[in-house]
Short mmCIF file of N, CA and C in Angstrom, two decimals:
data_model
loop_
_atom_site.label_atom_id
_atom_site.label_comp_id
_atom_site.label_asym_id
_atom_site.label_seq_id
_atom_site.Cartn_x
_atom_site.Cartn_y
_atom_site.Cartn_z
N UNK A 314 -46.51 73.85 10.60
CA UNK A 314 -47.34 74.95 10.32
C UNK A 314 -47.68 74.92 8.76
N UNK A 315 -47.24 74.07 8.05
CA UNK A 315 -47.58 73.90 6.72
C UNK A 315 -49.08 73.48 6.51
N UNK A 316 -49.67 73.86 5.47
CA UNK A 316 -51.06 73.32 5.06
C UNK A 316 -50.86 72.23 4.08
N UNK A 317 -51.43 71.07 4.45
CA UNK A 317 -51.22 69.85 3.50
C UNK A 317 -52.53 69.57 2.73
N UNK A 318 -52.55 69.66 1.41
CA UNK A 318 -53.56 69.27 0.59
C UNK A 318 -53.34 67.89 0.11
N UNK A 319 -54.28 67.06 -0.01
CA UNK A 319 -54.27 65.66 -0.48
C UNK A 319 -55.23 65.43 -1.62
N UNK A 320 -54.72 64.76 -2.67
CA UNK A 320 -55.62 64.31 -3.65
C UNK A 320 -55.33 62.70 -3.82
N UNK A 321 -56.29 61.95 -3.45
CA UNK A 321 -56.16 60.58 -3.30
C UNK A 321 -57.13 59.83 -4.15
N UNK A 322 -56.92 59.79 -5.54
CA UNK A 322 -57.88 59.08 -6.44
C UNK A 322 -56.91 58.24 -7.40
N UNK A 323 -57.69 57.32 -7.96
CA UNK A 323 -56.92 56.52 -9.02
C UNK A 323 -56.52 57.39 -10.10
N UNK A 324 -55.58 56.99 -10.86
CA UNK A 324 -55.07 57.72 -11.98
C UNK A 324 -56.09 58.08 -13.12
N UNK A 325 -57.01 56.98 -13.23
CA UNK A 325 -58.04 57.25 -14.35
C UNK A 325 -59.03 58.27 -13.96
N UNK A 326 -59.16 58.79 -12.71
CA UNK A 326 -60.04 59.84 -12.27
C UNK A 326 -59.38 61.16 -12.53
N UNK A 327 -58.14 61.21 -12.86
CA UNK A 327 -57.31 62.51 -13.12
C UNK A 327 -57.43 63.08 -14.43
N UNK A 328 -57.34 64.34 -14.60
CA UNK A 328 -57.10 64.94 -15.89
C UNK A 328 -56.22 66.23 -15.69
N UNK A 329 -55.53 66.55 -16.75
CA UNK A 329 -54.55 67.70 -16.60
C UNK A 329 -55.16 69.01 -16.03
N UNK A 330 -56.39 69.33 -16.50
CA UNK A 330 -57.04 70.58 -16.07
C UNK A 330 -57.21 70.66 -14.62
N UNK A 331 -57.89 69.56 -14.07
CA UNK A 331 -58.21 69.53 -12.64
C UNK A 331 -56.76 69.58 -11.93
N UNK A 332 -55.84 68.95 -12.24
CA UNK A 332 -54.54 68.87 -11.63
C UNK A 332 -53.91 70.20 -11.74
N UNK A 333 -54.08 70.90 -12.86
CA UNK A 333 -53.62 72.32 -12.90
C UNK A 333 -54.16 73.32 -11.83
N UNK A 334 -55.47 73.07 -11.66
CA UNK A 334 -56.22 73.81 -10.62
C UNK A 334 -55.63 73.63 -9.32
N UNK A 335 -55.40 72.36 -8.92
CA UNK A 335 -54.92 71.86 -7.70
C UNK A 335 -53.43 72.49 -7.42
N UNK A 336 -52.73 72.53 -8.54
CA UNK A 336 -51.31 73.15 -8.38
C UNK A 336 -51.48 74.67 -8.13
N UNK A 337 -52.45 75.33 -8.84
CA UNK A 337 -52.76 76.70 -8.59
C UNK A 337 -53.07 77.15 -7.15
N UNK A 338 -53.76 76.27 -6.61
CA UNK A 338 -54.16 76.45 -5.19
C UNK A 338 -52.92 76.47 -4.30
N UNK A 339 -52.12 75.41 -4.52
CA UNK A 339 -50.90 75.23 -3.63
C UNK A 339 -50.01 76.29 -3.80
N UNK A 340 -49.87 76.83 -5.01
CA UNK A 340 -48.96 77.95 -5.43
C UNK A 340 -49.46 79.23 -4.64
N UNK A 341 -50.64 79.34 -4.48
CA UNK A 341 -51.20 80.57 -3.98
C UNK A 341 -51.28 80.59 -2.42
N UNK A 342 -51.19 79.37 -1.80
CA UNK A 342 -51.15 79.23 -0.33
C UNK A 342 -49.87 78.99 0.17
N UNK A 343 -49.08 80.11 0.71
CA UNK A 343 -47.90 80.01 1.12
C UNK A 343 -47.59 78.91 2.17
N UNK A 344 -46.51 78.25 1.81
CA UNK A 344 -46.10 77.17 2.75
C UNK A 344 -47.01 75.92 2.66
N UNK A 345 -47.64 75.67 1.65
CA UNK A 345 -48.54 74.55 1.49
C UNK A 345 -47.93 73.45 0.65
N UNK A 346 -48.43 72.31 0.68
CA UNK A 346 -47.84 71.16 -0.06
C UNK A 346 -49.06 70.37 -0.62
N UNK A 347 -48.73 69.77 -1.77
CA UNK A 347 -49.82 68.81 -2.40
C UNK A 347 -49.34 67.55 -2.38
N UNK A 348 -50.07 66.54 -1.80
CA UNK A 348 -49.67 65.11 -1.88
C UNK A 348 -50.62 64.41 -2.79
N UNK A 349 -50.01 63.69 -3.77
CA UNK A 349 -50.81 63.07 -4.84
C UNK A 349 -50.58 61.52 -4.50
N UNK A 350 -51.72 60.76 -4.54
CA UNK A 350 -51.74 59.34 -4.25
C UNK A 350 -52.72 58.70 -5.11
N UNK A 351 -52.48 57.45 -5.56
CA UNK A 351 -53.41 56.57 -6.19
C UNK A 351 -53.25 56.35 -7.64
N UNK A 352 -51.99 56.02 -8.07
CA UNK A 352 -51.73 55.78 -9.38
C UNK A 352 -50.86 54.53 -9.50
N UNK A 353 -50.93 53.83 -10.62
CA UNK A 353 -50.19 52.63 -10.66
C UNK A 353 -48.81 52.85 -11.26
N UNK A 354 -48.63 53.73 -12.33
CA UNK A 354 -47.42 53.96 -12.76
C UNK A 354 -46.82 55.29 -12.25
N UNK A 355 -46.41 55.23 -11.01
CA UNK A 355 -46.01 56.33 -10.26
C UNK A 355 -44.89 57.29 -10.95
N UNK A 356 -43.93 56.65 -11.52
CA UNK A 356 -42.85 57.48 -12.15
C UNK A 356 -43.36 58.31 -13.26
N UNK A 357 -44.22 57.66 -14.11
CA UNK A 357 -44.77 58.40 -15.25
C UNK A 357 -45.65 59.40 -14.69
N UNK A 358 -46.55 59.15 -13.80
CA UNK A 358 -47.44 60.19 -13.23
C UNK A 358 -46.71 61.33 -12.61
N UNK A 359 -45.61 60.96 -11.87
CA UNK A 359 -44.76 62.00 -11.17
C UNK A 359 -44.20 62.94 -12.28
N UNK A 360 -43.75 62.49 -13.29
CA UNK A 360 -43.17 63.35 -14.46
C UNK A 360 -44.17 64.16 -14.99
N UNK A 361 -45.36 63.62 -15.31
CA UNK A 361 -46.51 64.34 -15.85
C UNK A 361 -46.87 65.48 -14.85
N UNK A 362 -47.13 65.09 -13.52
CA UNK A 362 -47.58 66.09 -12.54
C UNK A 362 -46.50 67.22 -12.32
N UNK A 363 -45.37 66.89 -12.34
CA UNK A 363 -44.24 67.94 -12.10
C UNK A 363 -44.11 68.90 -13.36
N UNK A 364 -44.47 68.33 -14.51
CA UNK A 364 -44.46 69.22 -15.67
C UNK A 364 -45.63 70.30 -15.59
N UNK A 365 -46.62 69.88 -15.00
CA UNK A 365 -47.91 70.70 -14.83
C UNK A 365 -47.44 71.76 -13.73
N UNK A 366 -46.76 71.34 -12.57
CA UNK A 366 -46.25 72.23 -11.57
C UNK A 366 -45.33 73.15 -12.15
N UNK A 367 -44.49 72.89 -13.07
CA UNK A 367 -43.47 73.66 -13.70
C UNK A 367 -44.25 74.79 -14.49
N UNK A 368 -45.39 74.31 -15.37
CA UNK A 368 -46.18 75.17 -16.19
C UNK A 368 -46.84 76.34 -15.33
N UNK A 369 -47.24 76.03 -14.14
CA UNK A 369 -47.86 76.92 -13.37
C UNK A 369 -46.98 77.78 -12.51
N UNK A 370 -45.77 77.31 -12.55
CA UNK A 370 -44.76 78.09 -11.66
C UNK A 370 -44.74 77.68 -10.12
N UNK A 371 -45.24 76.27 -9.83
CA UNK A 371 -45.17 75.83 -8.53
C UNK A 371 -43.85 75.20 -8.20
N UNK A 372 -43.13 75.43 -7.17
CA UNK A 372 -41.89 74.79 -6.82
C UNK A 372 -42.24 73.39 -6.76
N UNK A 373 -41.52 72.53 -7.38
CA UNK A 373 -41.74 71.05 -7.39
C UNK A 373 -41.48 70.42 -6.08
N UNK A 374 -40.76 71.11 -5.22
CA UNK A 374 -40.55 70.53 -3.83
C UNK A 374 -41.90 70.59 -3.06
N UNK A 375 -42.84 71.27 -3.50
CA UNK A 375 -44.22 71.41 -2.82
C UNK A 375 -45.10 70.27 -3.34
N UNK A 376 -44.71 69.42 -4.18
CA UNK A 376 -45.55 68.25 -4.66
C UNK A 376 -44.90 66.93 -4.16
N UNK A 377 -45.65 66.25 -3.47
CA UNK A 377 -45.17 64.86 -2.95
C UNK A 377 -46.05 63.85 -3.47
N UNK A 378 -45.47 62.60 -3.59
CA UNK A 378 -46.20 61.50 -4.12
C UNK A 378 -46.22 60.34 -3.13
N UNK A 379 -47.26 59.72 -2.98
CA UNK A 379 -47.37 58.54 -2.08
C UNK A 379 -47.97 57.35 -3.00
N UNK A 380 -47.31 56.12 -2.75
CA UNK A 380 -47.80 55.03 -3.47
C UNK A 380 -49.14 54.56 -2.92
N UNK A 381 -49.74 53.75 -3.73
CA UNK A 381 -51.10 53.21 -3.22
C UNK A 381 -50.82 52.25 -2.05
N UNK A 382 -51.58 52.39 -1.12
CA UNK A 382 -51.50 51.66 0.17
C UNK A 382 -51.88 50.24 -0.12
N UNK A 383 -51.26 49.28 0.47
CA UNK A 383 -51.44 47.86 0.55
C UNK A 383 -52.73 47.44 1.30
N UNK A 384 -52.95 48.32 2.26
CA UNK A 384 -54.08 47.97 3.21
C UNK A 384 -55.00 49.15 3.44
N UNK A 385 -56.26 48.79 3.83
CA UNK A 385 -57.07 49.82 4.16
C UNK A 385 -56.60 50.69 5.40
N UNK A 386 -56.02 50.05 6.32
CA UNK A 386 -55.53 50.78 7.42
C UNK A 386 -54.45 51.78 7.01
N UNK A 387 -53.64 51.30 6.11
CA UNK A 387 -52.49 52.25 5.51
C UNK A 387 -53.17 53.39 4.77
N UNK A 388 -54.16 53.09 4.06
CA UNK A 388 -54.86 54.09 3.13
C UNK A 388 -55.42 55.23 4.15
N UNK A 389 -56.10 54.75 5.13
CA UNK A 389 -56.75 55.62 6.05
C UNK A 389 -55.82 56.47 6.88
N UNK A 390 -54.75 55.82 7.29
CA UNK A 390 -53.68 56.57 8.02
C UNK A 390 -53.02 57.62 7.07
N UNK A 391 -52.93 57.42 5.77
CA UNK A 391 -52.46 58.47 4.92
C UNK A 391 -53.42 59.76 4.86
N UNK A 392 -54.79 59.39 5.08
CA UNK A 392 -55.67 60.47 5.09
C UNK A 392 -55.44 61.57 6.15
N UNK A 393 -54.97 61.01 7.23
CA UNK A 393 -54.52 61.82 8.40
C UNK A 393 -53.48 62.93 8.07
N UNK A 394 -52.75 62.77 6.96
CA UNK A 394 -51.76 63.67 6.68
C UNK A 394 -52.41 65.04 6.12
N UNK A 395 -53.66 65.02 5.78
CA UNK A 395 -54.27 66.10 5.06
C UNK A 395 -54.98 67.02 6.03
N UNK A 396 -54.87 68.35 5.70
CA UNK A 396 -55.72 69.31 6.28
C UNK A 396 -56.91 69.66 5.34
N UNK A 397 -56.72 69.42 4.07
CA UNK A 397 -57.75 69.58 3.14
C UNK A 397 -57.56 68.59 2.05
N UNK A 398 -58.62 68.00 1.55
CA UNK A 398 -58.66 67.10 0.37
C UNK A 398 -59.24 67.81 -0.88
N UNK A 399 -58.47 67.66 -1.95
CA UNK A 399 -58.99 68.31 -3.25
C UNK A 399 -59.38 67.12 -4.09
N UNK A 400 -60.71 67.14 -4.37
CA UNK A 400 -61.43 66.08 -5.05
C UNK A 400 -61.10 66.23 -6.65
N UNK A 401 -61.22 65.09 -7.26
CA UNK A 401 -60.94 65.12 -8.71
C UNK A 401 -62.18 65.45 -9.45
N UNK A 402 -62.03 65.86 -10.67
CA UNK A 402 -63.03 66.29 -11.61
C UNK A 402 -62.72 65.94 -13.04
N UNK A 403 -63.64 65.35 -13.77
CA UNK A 403 -64.99 65.26 -13.64
C UNK A 403 -65.51 63.98 -12.76
N UNK A 404 -64.50 63.18 -12.48
CA UNK A 404 -64.86 61.91 -11.82
C UNK A 404 -64.56 62.17 -10.23
N UNK A 405 -65.60 62.48 -9.63
CA UNK A 405 -65.38 62.70 -8.10
C UNK A 405 -65.00 61.36 -7.25
N UNK A 406 -64.60 61.67 -6.13
CA UNK A 406 -64.49 60.63 -5.16
C UNK A 406 -65.88 59.97 -4.78
N UNK A 407 -65.91 58.79 -4.27
CA UNK A 407 -67.06 58.26 -3.86
C UNK A 407 -66.67 57.62 -2.37
N UNK A 408 -66.13 56.44 -2.47
CA UNK A 408 -65.80 55.76 -1.22
C UNK A 408 -64.70 56.67 -0.48
N UNK A 409 -63.73 57.22 -1.28
CA UNK A 409 -62.71 58.03 -0.57
C UNK A 409 -63.40 59.34 0.09
N UNK A 410 -64.38 59.93 -0.67
CA UNK A 410 -65.02 61.05 0.00
C UNK A 410 -65.68 60.68 1.25
N UNK A 411 -66.44 59.63 1.28
CA UNK A 411 -67.01 59.14 2.51
C UNK A 411 -66.02 58.91 3.64
N UNK A 412 -64.86 58.37 3.27
CA UNK A 412 -63.74 58.13 4.31
C UNK A 412 -63.22 59.46 4.71
N UNK A 413 -63.02 60.44 3.97
CA UNK A 413 -62.51 61.67 4.12
C UNK A 413 -63.56 62.45 5.12
N UNK A 414 -64.75 62.39 4.85
CA UNK A 414 -65.78 63.04 5.66
C UNK A 414 -65.94 62.39 7.02
N UNK A 415 -65.72 61.03 6.97
CA UNK A 415 -65.79 60.34 8.29
C UNK A 415 -64.66 60.76 9.30
N UNK A 416 -63.58 61.02 8.61
CA UNK A 416 -62.43 61.44 9.37
C UNK A 416 -62.41 63.02 9.62
N UNK A 417 -63.48 63.74 9.36
CA UNK A 417 -63.61 65.16 9.57
C UNK A 417 -62.56 65.99 8.86
N UNK A 418 -62.36 65.69 7.61
CA UNK A 418 -61.44 66.54 6.77
C UNK A 418 -62.32 67.26 5.71
N UNK A 419 -62.08 68.60 5.83
CA UNK A 419 -62.68 69.41 4.78
C UNK A 419 -62.30 68.99 3.28
N UNK A 420 -63.18 69.12 2.35
CA UNK A 420 -62.86 68.71 0.97
C UNK A 420 -63.43 69.76 0.07
N UNK A 421 -62.66 70.00 -1.03
CA UNK A 421 -63.14 70.84 -2.05
C UNK A 421 -63.38 70.05 -3.29
N UNK A 422 -64.70 70.27 -3.84
CA UNK A 422 -65.10 69.57 -4.93
C UNK A 422 -65.63 70.41 -6.04
N UNK A 423 -65.55 69.94 -7.29
CA UNK A 423 -66.09 70.69 -8.51
C UNK A 423 -67.30 69.92 -8.88
N UNK A 424 -68.48 70.58 -8.87
CA UNK A 424 -69.75 69.85 -9.39
C UNK A 424 -69.96 69.91 -10.87
N UNK A 425 -70.34 68.80 -11.45
CA UNK A 425 -70.62 68.70 -12.78
C UNK A 425 -72.11 68.25 -13.03
N UNK A 426 -72.36 68.01 -14.25
CA UNK A 426 -73.71 67.55 -14.69
C UNK A 426 -74.00 66.02 -14.49
N UNK A 427 -72.94 65.35 -14.71
CA UNK A 427 -73.15 63.90 -14.82
C UNK A 427 -73.08 63.35 -13.32
N UNK A 428 -73.67 62.20 -13.16
CA UNK A 428 -73.92 61.51 -11.81
C UNK A 428 -72.55 61.35 -11.25
N UNK A 429 -71.51 60.94 -11.88
CA UNK A 429 -70.24 60.70 -11.36
C UNK A 429 -69.46 62.03 -11.03
N UNK A 430 -70.00 63.13 -11.40
CA UNK A 430 -69.39 64.43 -11.09
C UNK A 430 -70.14 65.05 -9.94
N UNK A 431 -71.03 64.37 -9.19
CA UNK A 431 -71.93 64.96 -8.16
C UNK A 431 -71.72 64.17 -6.85
N UNK A 432 -71.06 63.11 -6.75
CA UNK A 432 -70.89 62.30 -5.64
C UNK A 432 -70.64 63.04 -4.37
N UNK A 433 -69.41 63.82 -4.44
CA UNK A 433 -69.08 64.53 -3.27
C UNK A 433 -70.05 65.63 -2.99
N UNK A 434 -70.52 66.33 -3.98
CA UNK A 434 -71.53 67.46 -3.69
C UNK A 434 -72.72 66.78 -3.00
N UNK A 435 -73.23 65.74 -3.41
CA UNK A 435 -74.36 65.07 -2.75
C UNK A 435 -74.07 64.75 -1.30
N UNK A 436 -72.91 64.24 -0.99
CA UNK A 436 -72.55 63.89 0.43
C UNK A 436 -72.36 65.17 1.22
N UNK A 437 -71.80 66.23 0.63
CA UNK A 437 -71.62 67.42 1.47
C UNK A 437 -73.06 68.00 1.64
N UNK A 438 -73.86 68.11 0.71
CA UNK A 438 -75.25 68.70 0.96
C UNK A 438 -75.95 67.91 1.99
N UNK A 439 -75.76 66.42 1.99
CA UNK A 439 -76.44 65.58 2.97
C UNK A 439 -76.14 65.91 4.28
N UNK A 440 -74.87 66.24 4.57
CA UNK A 440 -74.39 66.59 6.02
C UNK A 440 -74.48 68.14 6.35
N UNK A 441 -74.93 68.89 5.39
CA UNK A 441 -75.14 70.28 5.72
C UNK A 441 -73.95 71.19 5.50
N UNK A 442 -72.98 70.81 4.79
CA UNK A 442 -71.75 71.57 4.58
C UNK A 442 -71.77 72.11 3.15
N UNK A 443 -71.76 73.35 3.12
CA UNK A 443 -71.65 74.19 1.74
C UNK A 443 -70.25 74.51 1.34
N UNK A 444 -69.52 74.60 2.41
CA UNK A 444 -68.06 75.01 2.25
C UNK A 444 -67.29 74.09 1.42
N UNK A 445 -66.65 74.55 0.31
CA UNK A 445 -65.88 73.65 -0.54
C UNK A 445 -66.59 73.17 -1.74
N UNK A 446 -67.91 73.55 -1.98
CA UNK A 446 -68.68 73.15 -3.11
C UNK A 446 -68.43 74.22 -4.27
N UNK A 447 -67.87 73.84 -5.25
CA UNK A 447 -67.56 74.72 -6.38
C UNK A 447 -68.31 74.33 -7.71
N UNK A 448 -68.89 75.44 -8.30
CA UNK A 448 -69.72 75.14 -9.57
C UNK A 448 -68.86 75.46 -10.79
N UNK A 449 -67.62 75.91 -10.65
CA UNK A 449 -66.72 76.13 -11.75
C UNK A 449 -65.35 76.03 -11.38
N UNK A 450 -64.45 76.19 -12.30
CA UNK A 450 -63.02 76.10 -11.98
C UNK A 450 -62.51 77.16 -11.09
N UNK A 451 -62.95 78.46 -11.34
CA UNK A 451 -62.68 79.50 -10.54
C UNK A 451 -63.00 79.37 -8.92
N UNK A 452 -64.27 78.89 -8.70
CA UNK A 452 -64.71 78.58 -7.46
C UNK A 452 -63.91 77.54 -6.74
N UNK A 453 -63.49 76.48 -7.53
CA UNK A 453 -62.76 75.47 -7.04
C UNK A 453 -61.39 75.89 -6.43
N UNK A 454 -60.75 76.78 -7.20
CA UNK A 454 -59.44 77.43 -6.67
C UNK A 454 -59.68 78.25 -5.54
N UNK A 455 -60.74 79.11 -5.62
CA UNK A 455 -61.13 80.05 -4.52
C UNK A 455 -61.33 79.25 -3.23
N UNK A 456 -62.16 78.18 -3.20
CA UNK A 456 -62.38 77.42 -1.99
C UNK A 456 -61.10 76.71 -1.54
N UNK A 457 -60.22 76.19 -2.43
CA UNK A 457 -59.15 75.73 -2.01
C UNK A 457 -58.09 76.69 -1.35
N UNK A 458 -58.09 77.90 -1.82
CA UNK A 458 -57.30 78.92 -1.20
C UNK A 458 -57.89 79.41 0.07
N UNK A 459 -59.14 79.52 0.13
CA UNK A 459 -59.93 80.06 1.43
C UNK A 459 -59.80 78.97 2.46
N UNK A 460 -59.85 77.72 2.20
CA UNK A 460 -59.72 76.73 3.24
C UNK A 460 -58.35 76.58 3.73
N UNK A 461 -57.40 76.90 2.73
CA UNK A 461 -55.98 76.70 3.12
C UNK A 461 -55.41 77.91 3.84
N UNK A 462 -56.06 79.13 3.76
CA UNK A 462 -55.46 80.33 4.38
C UNK A 462 -56.24 80.74 5.60
N UNK A 463 -57.38 80.20 5.69
CA UNK A 463 -58.39 80.58 6.92
C UNK A 463 -58.43 79.38 7.80
N UNK A 464 -57.57 79.35 8.81
CA UNK A 464 -57.74 78.21 9.86
C UNK A 464 -59.14 78.23 10.40
N UNK A 465 -59.63 79.32 10.80
CA UNK A 465 -60.86 79.39 11.60
C UNK A 465 -61.97 78.67 10.73
N UNK A 466 -62.05 79.07 9.41
CA UNK A 466 -63.06 78.61 8.42
C UNK A 466 -62.83 76.99 8.37
N UNK A 467 -61.67 76.48 8.24
CA UNK A 467 -61.37 75.08 8.20
C UNK A 467 -61.86 74.48 9.53
N UNK A 468 -61.68 74.95 10.59
CA UNK A 468 -62.06 74.45 11.83
C UNK A 468 -63.63 74.38 11.95
N UNK A 469 -64.28 75.42 11.44
CA UNK A 469 -65.76 75.55 11.43
C UNK A 469 -66.21 74.28 10.65
N UNK A 470 -65.58 74.04 9.45
CA UNK A 470 -66.15 72.91 8.66
C UNK A 470 -65.84 71.63 9.32
N UNK A 471 -64.71 71.38 9.98
CA UNK A 471 -64.53 70.21 10.70
C UNK A 471 -65.50 70.06 11.70
N UNK A 472 -65.92 71.07 12.42
CA UNK A 472 -66.99 70.99 13.46
C UNK A 472 -68.43 70.61 12.97
N UNK A 473 -68.67 71.24 11.82
CA UNK A 473 -69.91 70.86 10.97
C UNK A 473 -69.99 69.43 10.70
N UNK A 474 -68.86 68.92 10.06
CA UNK A 474 -68.81 67.44 9.83
C UNK A 474 -68.92 66.54 10.98
N UNK A 475 -68.28 66.94 12.05
CA UNK A 475 -68.32 66.18 13.37
C UNK A 475 -69.86 66.21 13.91
N UNK A 476 -70.44 67.36 13.89
CA UNK A 476 -71.86 67.49 14.38
C UNK A 476 -72.82 66.68 13.53
N UNK A 477 -72.61 66.64 12.17
CA UNK A 477 -73.51 65.93 11.31
C UNK A 477 -73.64 64.42 11.65
N UNK A 478 -72.71 63.88 12.25
CA UNK A 478 -72.66 62.39 12.55
C UNK A 478 -73.87 62.13 13.49
N UNK A 479 -74.37 63.10 14.18
CA UNK A 479 -75.47 62.86 15.08
C UNK A 479 -76.88 62.95 14.48
N UNK A 480 -76.92 63.55 13.25
CA UNK A 480 -78.16 63.80 12.82
C UNK A 480 -78.27 63.52 11.24
N UNK A 481 -77.31 63.64 10.46
CA UNK A 481 -77.37 63.56 8.92
C UNK A 481 -77.77 62.16 8.46
N UNK A 482 -78.61 61.97 7.51
CA UNK A 482 -78.97 60.75 6.95
C UNK A 482 -77.68 60.03 6.44
N UNK A 483 -76.74 60.64 5.92
CA UNK A 483 -75.59 59.93 5.39
C UNK A 483 -74.99 58.90 6.39
N UNK A 484 -75.03 59.33 7.61
CA UNK A 484 -74.36 58.44 8.66
C UNK A 484 -75.32 57.42 9.37
N UNK A 485 -76.69 57.43 8.95
CA UNK A 485 -77.65 56.61 9.48
C UNK A 485 -77.93 55.37 8.56
N UNK A 486 -77.13 54.31 8.64
CA UNK A 486 -77.32 53.23 7.87
C UNK A 486 -78.55 52.38 7.99
N UNK A 487 -79.10 52.33 9.27
CA UNK A 487 -80.39 51.73 9.36
C UNK A 487 -81.46 52.45 8.62
N UNK A 488 -81.69 53.68 8.77
CA UNK A 488 -82.60 54.50 8.07
C UNK A 488 -82.41 54.26 6.51
N UNK A 489 -81.19 54.25 6.10
CA UNK A 489 -80.92 54.11 4.67
C UNK A 489 -81.43 52.80 4.22
N UNK A 490 -81.24 51.70 4.92
CA UNK A 490 -81.68 50.42 4.69
C UNK A 490 -83.23 50.45 4.56
N UNK A 491 -83.85 51.14 5.53
CA UNK A 491 -85.44 51.02 5.58
C UNK A 491 -85.84 51.90 4.33
N UNK A 492 -85.19 52.96 4.03
CA UNK A 492 -85.58 53.79 2.88
C UNK A 492 -85.50 52.95 1.61
N UNK A 493 -84.41 52.22 1.45
CA UNK A 493 -84.18 51.37 0.30
C UNK A 493 -85.14 50.32 0.15
N UNK A 494 -85.51 49.65 1.25
CA UNK A 494 -86.55 48.55 1.34
C UNK A 494 -87.80 49.15 0.78
N UNK A 495 -88.18 50.42 1.36
CA UNK A 495 -89.47 51.08 0.87
C UNK A 495 -89.41 51.33 -0.57
N UNK A 496 -88.31 51.87 -1.19
CA UNK A 496 -88.26 52.14 -2.55
C UNK A 496 -88.42 50.89 -3.32
N UNK A 497 -87.82 49.82 -2.90
CA UNK A 497 -88.03 48.45 -3.76
C UNK A 497 -89.50 48.01 -3.63
N UNK A 498 -90.02 48.24 -2.49
CA UNK A 498 -91.44 47.90 -2.31
C UNK A 498 -92.39 48.61 -3.22
N UNK A 499 -92.14 49.98 -3.28
CA UNK A 499 -92.88 50.75 -4.20
C UNK A 499 -92.59 50.47 -5.62
N UNK A 500 -91.41 50.09 -6.04
CA UNK A 500 -91.23 49.71 -7.50
C UNK A 500 -91.91 48.39 -7.59
N UNK A 501 -91.90 47.52 -6.79
CA UNK A 501 -92.55 46.11 -6.95
C UNK A 501 -94.13 46.51 -7.13
N UNK A 502 -94.68 47.27 -6.21
CA UNK A 502 -96.14 47.56 -6.43
C UNK A 502 -96.43 48.23 -7.85
N UNK A 503 -95.53 49.17 -8.17
CA UNK A 503 -95.84 49.71 -9.41
C UNK A 503 -95.76 48.67 -10.58
N UNK A 504 -94.81 47.79 -10.54
CA UNK A 504 -94.81 46.71 -11.45
C UNK A 504 -96.03 45.81 -11.43
N UNK A 505 -96.54 45.52 -10.21
CA UNK A 505 -97.74 44.68 -10.08
C UNK A 505 -99.01 45.44 -10.73
N UNK A 506 -99.12 46.73 -10.51
CA UNK A 506 -100.18 47.40 -11.02
C UNK A 506 -100.13 47.57 -12.47
N UNK A 507 -98.90 47.63 -13.09
CA UNK A 507 -98.79 47.71 -14.48
C UNK A 507 -99.08 46.40 -15.19
N UNK A 508 -98.50 45.35 -14.59
CA UNK A 508 -98.64 44.09 -15.25
C UNK A 508 -99.85 43.30 -14.89
N UNK A 509 -100.55 43.88 -13.81
CA UNK A 509 -101.72 43.07 -13.35
C UNK A 509 -103.04 43.53 -14.04
#
């Protein structure tokens, strides 16, 4: 019956402020756990993360750590542990976000101004999911709590993600390739017009 949050990003995508927000979410969702994965110096990171848990008043038993998976199969199997994924900020997930959405898992993301702080936002908009998109820290925490406490909302998001696979451009590789070829062709034509 526990709600499991997962944050599965490399250590260099993490910062204390974002981790603090993730801990706040878990603290406010009764019976929830946060699984952290994706860092090379696990002992040092665990010590750091647990100090933040202590600072926000989160029981350290509700924070778990997974080592980096040796295989893609192991990595994707670990994603099945999650009810909700908490994206990192300001460096959002990219490949990880795509995998999470492919596996129909709701995700909470914080949108920034830089390109690397908008990856997850772009993918969610592409598939028609607004739930989980936060424009500031308060909204990030709010979405994390809402998705953690409202099973029906979480299930609605799962269904939206599933349904998107039949129509959203994100899942249409052939169309993406054609669009990319068209873009290259247009760039080439502009180049010829300028240099000719």
